[in-house]
Amino acid sequence: MTAPAIELKGISKAFGPVQANKDISIRVMSGTIHGIIGENGAGKSTLMSILYGFYKADAGEIFIGGNKTEIPDSQAAIAAGIGMVFQHFKLVENFTVLENIILGAEDGGLLKPSLSKARKTLLDLEKEYDLKVDPDAIIEEIGVGMQQRVEILKALYRQANILILDEPTGVLTPAEADQLFRILGRLKEEGKTIILITHKLREIMDITDTVSVMRRGEMTATVKTAETSPEELAELMVGRKVLLRVDKAPATPGDVVLDVQNLKVVDEQGVERLRGIDLQVRAGEIVGIAGVAGNGQSELLEVLGGYEDATGTVTLNGQPIDLTGKYSDGRSRRDRGIAHVPEDRQREGLIMDFPAWENTAFGYHRDAAYTSGLLSNNAAIKADTAEKMERFDVRPPHPHLAAKNFSGGNQQKIVLAREIERNPDLLLIGQPTRGVDIGAIEFIHQQIVALRDQGKAILLVSVELEEILGLADRVAVMFDGQIMGERQTTETDEKELGLLMAGITDTDKPHTMAEIEANLAHAHGNASKEV
Amino acid sequence: MDFLALFDLAVLDSTIRLATPLLLACLAGLFSERAGIFDIGLEGKMLFAAFFSAAVAALTGSVWLGLLAGIASSMVLSGIHGLASITFRGNQLISGVAINFLAAGMTVLIAQDWFQQGGRTPSLIGGGRFEPIILPFAESLRGVPFLGPIYAELISGHSILVYVALLAVPGTWWLLFRTRFGLRLRAVGENPAAVDTAGVSVVGLRFVAVGICGVLCGIAGAYLATGLQAGFVKDMTAGRGFIALAALIFAKWRPWHALWATLLFGYLQAIALRPDIIEGALGFKVQVQLLDALPYILTVVILAGFVGKAIPPRAGGEPYVKER
């Protein structure tokens, strides 16, 4: 029997009092795809960073191809044949694809020979693995899908035999993710070993041969994918049984609460971000907005939430709301019964250095219950925060703890508690479960459904199609500032929505990948301009 | 009115001389900022180098030893800036401000202690100064119409450091855009994480860049005290480090543009020395103070962003912290 491609023995790593990795042992056989799954903070990324020489383990040994190997830095990892595709790409945005590929792996002091050699090698790699990129394109002008292929090519150019991918599908549309998986399959056929880190159970089931589950820094199980199920994996991840599907009755939509007509937003550079949106949300229904990030979803939330000017007509319960001027701010929106859980909770939803109780009061700090005369009634706010934390199961339930000291899921629960408990007519909610662990996702989804069942209107924006399909009753797909189509979630699937997300409306016809990519490059181009 | 006099050979000649320290400092800043380290301490480094080059040249009588001392002293300040902003990840602006204060105070203090001339060095004579170099055939070709005087007056007859500065422009361009070192240097100023994950040391690259910055500032300072002038006087850099920074932004961090930008500033400084020519060209008298202020006014205008959008290196000013 050949030695495993990678074997880790007893790896431990602590950051101060936090034990990120505890005595982890794992064997990855050569020529397989091995999944590592776990919740946020379970220690997956730390483990891979140790393998790539970013951190030094406190204890434990690493064997590559049967040989004990020290990996003090990334240079050593590359020399050992390990390549890593990070969740946030490590590319120089204003360099060309080719320059990014040779960076750090040049052949000599002068660039020209390195570049022409890399161009040839790249052509070979393209053919061998079906990885198409344009070597002379500037990184910031290509889509995320191609950027990711550049990262993979970077690793292959350095002759990596072991490829680690950290949450690779987070930024991809379903079609792009499928293409990535085809590439990974191809790499596997050529004998490469692949480690896939993800929190998405479906990906693990679809593509891996074996899977290891991590929980709180420990490796809880390693199983053959064919012999397990998503339910079992979820239980291993969380440590208890979890409901993967959102449990909800069919919606009974009532009157129109939110009516958006011909909504347009032009940004500072004069680019039209919203190009005439028409949308209705009724009482007692959840409307999901799907789309590749940066296609106008954020602007839609910002306009409705009161911090972006727009033109068009928006009515709430039949009464128009101001889109510009003094009464178009967040405070006016709240007074009208619109609550907003923003997409980026750490920047827009919370002030990270402030304690939970102050964060709970934000936006509602003029509320009679929170004030006494001109002063704020801190005791009342703290007491109210303690109760909210209890009801929303925020852990630890300490109102005095700064927001940054809570996990992503608990931060989200604080924001959610603040907004939902105001009993709004309309709840705007962006990326409700981004960076939130499975256990908390279940709870947050239940809260949103409960609010719907009280007859409230909910507008949900999420880049996770699975979440939209599970949670929303109706879905509208945005592309390039427009709505490409609306579907009942019970009557559509990821494939159809994926085409709409790429701006293709005749979803019943077959479409080539090239066509989808060409459309997407356009949409991604918008996304990158936004950042 | 005589507009042509505005481009009199003598004015253009002093433009080149006055632009030289600006150009060297501007290229120094270019190396540092392209690597992601903002450096408002160019002024202090130049001043330090000006003093130590003049002092050593005065004491030893050798301008070359003076130049070496100037470069070394500027490198010491670069080392401090590197330590503060790269190794200890401190605030780059504050480190730069500290260096400027340090240089302004220490030069005068040491000068007074060594020479007792009220914070000056003795005037440099003979081998203590960089002498003009007369290029071959300068005199014999002077008679050639048009090109002859240009060669003899404008191109020939500068100190060696002027030619070093001019050659540094294509040199910098070549290094940045044609070599592996340049690719890495530009990358580390745009996205250090990309360099780090590619297995190249971010700290090492940034220290090299800051070191080059120190060398160029050292030459700039030495030229001020031993080429342009004959000795050190208090605050003799007179804001040239900040003008160089403005020129760097004006040049959008490109070597050739840096040449044109510093020549423009050099010209403004040169014409300010000749109020008679201005009066002849415009037909009325312009306050000398206003002329002296022109380069600084242009600096403010550029720094306020009136010359179009200049996008600095994206990782500029941010200490690099490893993140997953």
PDB file of C-alpha atoms in Angstrom, chain A residues 247-411:
ATOM      1  CA  ASP A 247     -39.922  23.779   8.427  1.00  0.00           C
ATOM      2  CA  LYS A 248     -42.739  25.999   7.192  1.00  0.00           C
ATOM      3  CA  ALA A 249     -46.324  25.810   6.065  1.00  0.00           C
ATOM      4  CA  PRO A 250     -47.336  27.230   2.661  1.00  0.00           C
ATOM      5  CA  ALA A 251     -47.677  31.011   2.756  1.00  0.00           C
ATOM      6  CA  THR A 252     -51.020  32.753   2.841  1.00  0.00           C
ATOM      7  CA  PRO A 253     -50.186  36.135   1.309  1.00  0.00           C
ATOM      8  CA  GLY A 254     -52.474  39.026   2.230  1.00  0.00           C
ATOM      9  CA  ASP A 255     -52.520  42.664   1.090  1.00  0.00           C
ATOM     10  CA  VAL A 256     -49.578  44.272  -0.666  1.00  0.00           C
ATOM     11  CA  VAL A 257     -47.332  45.828   2.005  1.00  0.00           C
ATOM     12  CA  LEU A 258     -44.389  46.958  -0.108  1.00  0.00           C
ATOM     13  CA  ASP A 259     -44.912  48.158  -3.656  1.00  0.00           C
ATOM     14  CA  VAL A 260     -41.861  49.224  -5.629  1.00  0.00           C
ATOM     15  CA  GLN A 261     -42.338  50.801  -9.063  1.00  0.00           C
ATOM     16  CA  ASN A 262     -39.585  51.730 -11.515  1.00  0.00           C
ATOM     17  CA  LEU A 263     -36.931  52.185  -8.839  1.00  0.00           C
ATOM     18  CA  LYS A 264     -33.665  53.613 -10.127  1.00  0.00           C
ATOM     19  CA  VAL A 265     -30.353  54.379  -8.440  1.00  0.00           C
ATOM     20  CA  VAL A 266     -27.420  56.137 -10.050  1.00  0.00           C
ATOM     21  CA  ASP A 267     -24.157  56.013  -8.131  1.00  0.00           C
ATOM     22  CA  GLU A 268     -21.501  58.705  -7.755  1.00  0.00           C
ATOM     23  CA  GLN A 269     -19.668  57.592 -10.884  1.00  0.00           C
ATOM     24  CA  GLY A 270     -22.885  57.945 -12.865  1.00  0.00           C
ATOM     25  CA  VAL A 271     -23.379  54.190 -13.232  1.00  0.00           C
ATOM     26  CA  GLU A 272     -26.971  52.979 -12.995  1.00  0.00           C
ATOM     27  CA  ARG A 273     -27.032  50.476 -10.139  1.00  0.00           C
ATOM     28  CA  LEU A 274     -30.774  49.878 -10.181  1.00  0.00           C
ATOM     29  CA  ARG A 275     -32.354  50.099 -13.599  1.00  0.00           C
ATOM     30  CA  GLY A 276     -36.084  50.167 -12.987  1.00  0.00           C
ATOM     31  CA  ILE A 277     -37.078  47.665 -10.332  1.00  0.00           C
ATOM     32  CA  ASP A 278     -40.720  46.603  -9.964  1.00  0.00           C
ATOM     33  CA  LEU A 279     -41.431  44.449  -6.952  1.00  0.00           C
ATOM     34  CA  GLN A 280     -44.242  43.672  -4.547  1.00  0.00           C
ATOM     35  CA  VAL A 281     -44.134  42.035  -1.159  1.00  0.00           C
ATOM     36  CA  ARG A 282     -47.377  40.997   0.492  1.00  0.00           C
ATOM     37  CA  ALA A 283     -48.235  40.520   4.110  1.00  0.00           C
ATOM     38  CA  GLY A 284     -47.458  37.015   5.307  1.00  0.00           C
ATOM     39  CA  GLU A 285     -44.948  36.135   2.626  1.00  0.00           C
ATOM     40  CA  ILE A 286     -41.205  35.976   2.291  1.00  0.00           C
ATOM     41  CA  VAL A 287     -39.858  37.272  -1.009  1.00  0.00           C
ATOM     42  CA  GLY A 288     -36.299  36.273  -1.734  1.00  0.00           C
ATOM     43  CA  ILE A 289     -33.912  38.264  -3.947  1.00  0.00           C
ATOM     44  CA  ALA A 290     -31.338  35.990  -5.549  1.00  0.00           C
ATOM     45  CA  GLY A 291     -28.393  37.056  -7.645  1.00  0.00           C
ATOM     46  CA  VAL A 292     -24.625  37.167  -7.876  1.00  0.00           C
ATOM     47  CA  ALA A 293     -23.326  39.652  -5.308  1.00  0.00           C
ATOM     48  CA  GLY A 294     -23.074  43.178  -6.677  1.00  0.00           C
ATOM     49  CA  ASN A 295     -25.979  43.130  -9.108  1.00  0.00           C
ATOM     50  CA  GLY A 296     -28.000  45.749  -7.245  1.00  0.00           C
ATOM     51  CA  GLN A 297     -29.346  43.755  -4.296  1.00  0.00           C
ATOM     52  CA  SER A 298     -27.366  45.846  -1.821  1.00  0.00           C
ATOM     53  CA  GLU A 299     -28.612  49.082  -3.363  1.00  0.00           C
ATOM     54  CA  LEU A 300     -32.199  47.861  -3.156  1.00  0.00           C
ATOM     55  CA  LEU A 301     -31.814  47.194   0.566  1.00  0.00           C
ATOM     56  CA  GLU A 302     -30.034  50.510   1.075  1.00  0.00           C
ATOM     57  CA  VAL A 303     -32.814  52.486  -0.644  1.00  0.00           C
ATOM     58  CA  LEU A 304     -35.559  50.743   1.301  1.00  0.00           C
ATOM     59  CA  GLY A 305     -33.537  50.981   4.533  1.00  0.00           C
ATOM     60  CA  GLY A 306     -33.109  54.717   4.053  1.00  0.00           C
ATOM     61  CA  TYR A 307     -29.466  55.304   3.290  1.00  0.00           C
ATOM     62  CA  GLU A 308     -29.327  55.666  -0.467  1.00  0.00           C
ATOM     63  CA  ASP A 309     -31.241  58.121  -2.644  1.00  0.00           C
ATOM     64  CA  ALA A 310     -33.308  56.849  -5.544  1.00  0.00           C
ATOM     65  CA  THR A 311     -35.999  57.778  -8.048  1.00  0.00           C
ATOM     66  CA  GLY A 312     -39.261  55.938  -8.653  1.00  0.00           C
ATOM     67  CA  THR A 313     -42.229  55.159  -6.445  1.00  0.00           C
ATOM     68  CA  VAL A 314     -42.274  53.062  -3.314  1.00  0.00           C
ATOM     69  CA  THR A 315     -45.370  52.686  -1.207  1.00  0.00           C
ATOM     70  CA  LEU A 316     -45.779  51.006   2.148  1.00  0.00           C
ATOM     71  CA  ASN A 317     -49.319  49.863   2.948  1.00  0.00           C
ATOM     72  CA  GLY A 318     -50.498  52.130   0.132  1.00  0.00           C
ATOM     73  CA  GLN A 319     -48.774  55.268   1.446  1.00  0.00           C
ATOM     74  CA  PRO A 320     -45.795  56.609  -0.533  1.00  0.00           C
ATOM     75  CA  ILE A 321     -42.420  56.827   1.213  1.00  0.00           C
ATOM     76  CA  ASP A 322     -39.799  59.494   0.471  1.00  0.00           C
ATOM     77  CA  LEU A 323     -36.813  58.378  -1.597  1.00  0.00           C
ATOM     78  CA  THR A 324     -34.852  61.623  -1.236  1.00  0.00           C
ATOM     79  CA  GLY A 325     -34.686  64.455   1.241  1.00  0.00           C
ATOM     80  CA  LYS A 326     -35.117  64.810   4.948  1.00  0.00           C
ATOM     81  CA  TYR A 327     -37.683  62.057   5.421  1.00  0.00           C
ATOM     82  CA  SER A 328     -35.833  59.381   3.489  1.00  0.00           C
ATOM     83  CA  ASP A 329     -33.477  58.474   6.311  1.00  0.00           C
ATOM     84  CA  GLY A 330     -33.308  55.365   8.449  1.00  0.00           C
ATOM     85  CA  ARG A 331     -35.185  56.961  11.302  1.00  0.00           C
ATOM     86  CA  SER A 332     -38.165  57.828   9.091  1.00  0.00           C
ATOM     87  CA  ARG A 333     -38.176  54.281   7.761  1.00  0.00           C
ATOM     88  CA  ARG A 334     -38.284  52.846  11.263  1.00  0.00           C
ATOM     89  CA  ASP A 335     -41.128  55.210  12.178  1.00  0.00           C
ATOM     90  CA  ARG A 336     -43.044  53.855   9.192  1.00  0.00           C
ATOM     91  CA  GLY A 337     -42.612  50.285  10.361  1.00  0.00           C
ATOM     92  CA  ILE A 338     -39.678  49.109   8.271  1.00  0.00           C
ATOM     93  CA  ALA A 339     -37.023  47.153  10.139  1.00  0.00           C
ATOM     94  CA  HIS A 340     -33.701  46.349   8.528  1.00  0.00           C
ATOM     95  CA  VAL A 341     -31.161  43.621   9.246  1.00  0.00           C
ATOM     96  CA  PRO A 342     -28.304  44.817   7.028  1.00  0.00           C
ATOM     97  CA  GLU A 343     -26.149  42.578   4.847  1.00  0.00           C
ATOM     98  CA  ASP A 344     -22.881  43.476   6.536  1.00  0.00           C
ATOM     99  CA  ARG A 345     -23.754  43.157  10.173  1.00  0.00           C
ATOM    100  CA  GLN A 346     -20.265  44.069  11.366  1.00  0.00           C
ATOM    101  CA  ARG A 347     -20.221  47.376   9.512  1.00  0.00           C
ATOM    102  CA  GLU A 348     -23.849  48.380   9.181  1.00  0.00           C
ATOM    103  CA  GLY A 349     -25.641  46.384  11.848  1.00  0.00           C
ATOM    104  CA  LEU A 350     -23.413  46.756  14.874  1.00  0.00           C
ATOM    105  CA  ILE A 351     -20.611  48.841  16.288  1.00  0.00           C
ATOM    106  CA  MET A 352     -18.177  46.109  17.107  1.00  0.00           C
ATOM    107  CA  ASP A 353     -16.400  47.839  19.989  1.00  0.00           C
ATOM    108  CA  PHE A 354     -19.619  48.796  21.754  1.00  0.00           C
ATOM    109  CA  PRO A 355     -21.352  46.505  24.248  1.00  0.00           C
ATOM    110  CA  ALA A 356     -24.408  44.489  23.331  1.00  0.00           C
ATOM    111  CA  TRP A 357     -26.769  46.708  25.280  1.00  0.00           C
ATOM    112  CA  GLU A 358     -25.755  49.852  23.404  1.00  0.00           C
ATOM    113  CA  ASN A 359     -26.023  47.986  20.135  1.00  0.00           C
ATOM    114  CA  THR A 360     -29.520  46.875  21.080  1.00  0.00           C
ATOM    115  CA  ALA A 361     -30.604  50.492  21.463  1.00  0.00           C
ATOM    116  CA  PHE A 362     -29.172  51.827  18.218  1.00  0.00           C
ATOM    117  CA  GLY A 363     -31.785  53.339  15.967  1.00  0.00           C
ATOM    118  CA  TYR A 364     -34.376  53.010  18.688  1.00  0.00           C
ATOM    119  CA  HIS A 365     -32.515  55.047  21.277  1.00  0.00           C
ATOM    120  CA  ARG A 366     -35.156  57.813  21.176  1.00  0.00           C
ATOM    121  CA  ASP A 367     -37.823  55.306  22.159  1.00  0.00           C
ATOM    122  CA  ALA A 368     -39.758  56.400  25.251  1.00  0.00           C
ATOM    123  CA  ALA A 369     -38.921  53.154  27.042  1.00  0.00           C
ATOM    124  CA  TYR A 370     -35.195  53.809  26.552  1.00  0.00           C
ATOM    125  CA  THR A 371     -35.134  57.440  27.735  1.00  0.00           C
ATOM    126  CA  SER A 372     -35.909  59.476  30.779  1.00  0.00           C
ATOM    127  CA  GLY A 373     -36.175  63.103  29.855  1.00  0.00           C
ATOM    128  CA  LEU A 374     -33.149  64.137  27.839  1.00  0.00           C
ATOM    129  CA  LEU A 375     -31.033  61.309  29.159  1.00  0.00           C
ATOM    130  CA  SER A 376     -30.998  57.742  28.021  1.00  0.00           C
ATOM    131  CA  ASN A 377     -32.247  55.257  30.547  1.00  0.00           C
ATOM    132  CA  ASN A 378     -29.343  52.861  30.514  1.00  0.00           C
ATOM    133  CA  ALA A 379     -30.734  50.627  33.213  1.00  0.00           C
ATOM    134  CA  ALA A 380     -33.896  50.073  31.168  1.00  0.00           C
ATOM    135  CA  ILE A 381     -31.905  49.386  28.004  1.00  0.00           C
ATOM    136  CA  LYS A 382     -29.707  46.870  29.784  1.00  0.00           C
ATOM    137  CA  ALA A 383     -32.674  45.099  31.322  1.00  0.00           C
ATOM    138  CA  ASP A 384     -34.408  44.971  27.940  1.00  0.00           C
ATOM    139  CA  THR A 385     -31.218  43.687  26.289  1.00  0.00           C
ATOM    140  CA  ALA A 386     -30.904  40.929  28.881  1.00  0.00           C
ATOM    141  CA  GLU A 387     -34.467  39.829  28.129  1.00  0.00           C
ATOM    142  CA  LYS A 388     -33.902  39.930  24.373  1.00  0.00           C
ATOM    143  CA  MET A 389     -30.728  37.900  24.722  1.00  0.00           C
ATOM    144  CA  GLU A 390     -32.641  35.340  26.724  1.00  0.00           C
ATOM    145  CA  ARG A 391     -35.427  35.062  24.134  1.00  0.00           C
ATOM    146  CA  PHE A 392     -33.028  34.879  21.191  1.00  0.00           C
ATOM    147  CA  ASP A 393     -30.691  32.481  22.933  1.00  0.00           C
ATOM    148  CA  VAL A 394     -27.657  34.749  22.546  1.00  0.00           C
ATOM    149  CA  ARG A 395     -24.626  33.154  24.081  1.00  0.00           C
ATOM    150  CA  PRO A 396     -23.039  34.262  26.335  1.00  0.00           C
ATOM    151  CA  PRO A 397     -26.039  36.309  27.576  1.00  0.00           C
ATOM    152  CA  HIS A 398     -24.012  39.255  28.870  1.00  0.00           C
ATOM    153  CA  PRO A 399     -25.277  42.720  27.814  1.00  0.00           C
ATOM    154  CA  HIS A 400     -21.929  44.253  28.805  1.00  0.00           C
ATOM    155  CA  LEU A 401     -19.841  42.193  26.413  1.00  0.00           C
ATOM    156  CA  ALA A 402     -18.604  44.064  23.300  1.00  0.00           C
ATOM    157  CA  ALA A 403     -20.268  42.999  20.041  1.00  0.00           C
ATOM    158  CA  LYS A 404     -16.947  41.810  18.618  1.00  0.00           C
ATOM    159  CA  ASN A 405     -16.666  39.184  21.350  1.00  0.00           C
ATOM    160  CA  PHE A 406     -19.722  37.279  20.147  1.00  0.00           C
ATOM    161  CA  SER A 407     -19.590  34.660  17.411  1.00  0.00           C
ATOM    162  CA  GLY A 408     -21.075  35.543  13.996  1.00  0.00           C
ATOM    163  CA  GLY A 409     -24.288  33.703  14.768  1.00  0.00           C
ATOM    164  CA  ASN A 410     -24.761  35.420  18.108  1.00  0.00           C
ATOM    165  CA  GLN A 411     -24.008  38.830  16.612  1.00  0.00           C
TER     166      GLN A 411
END
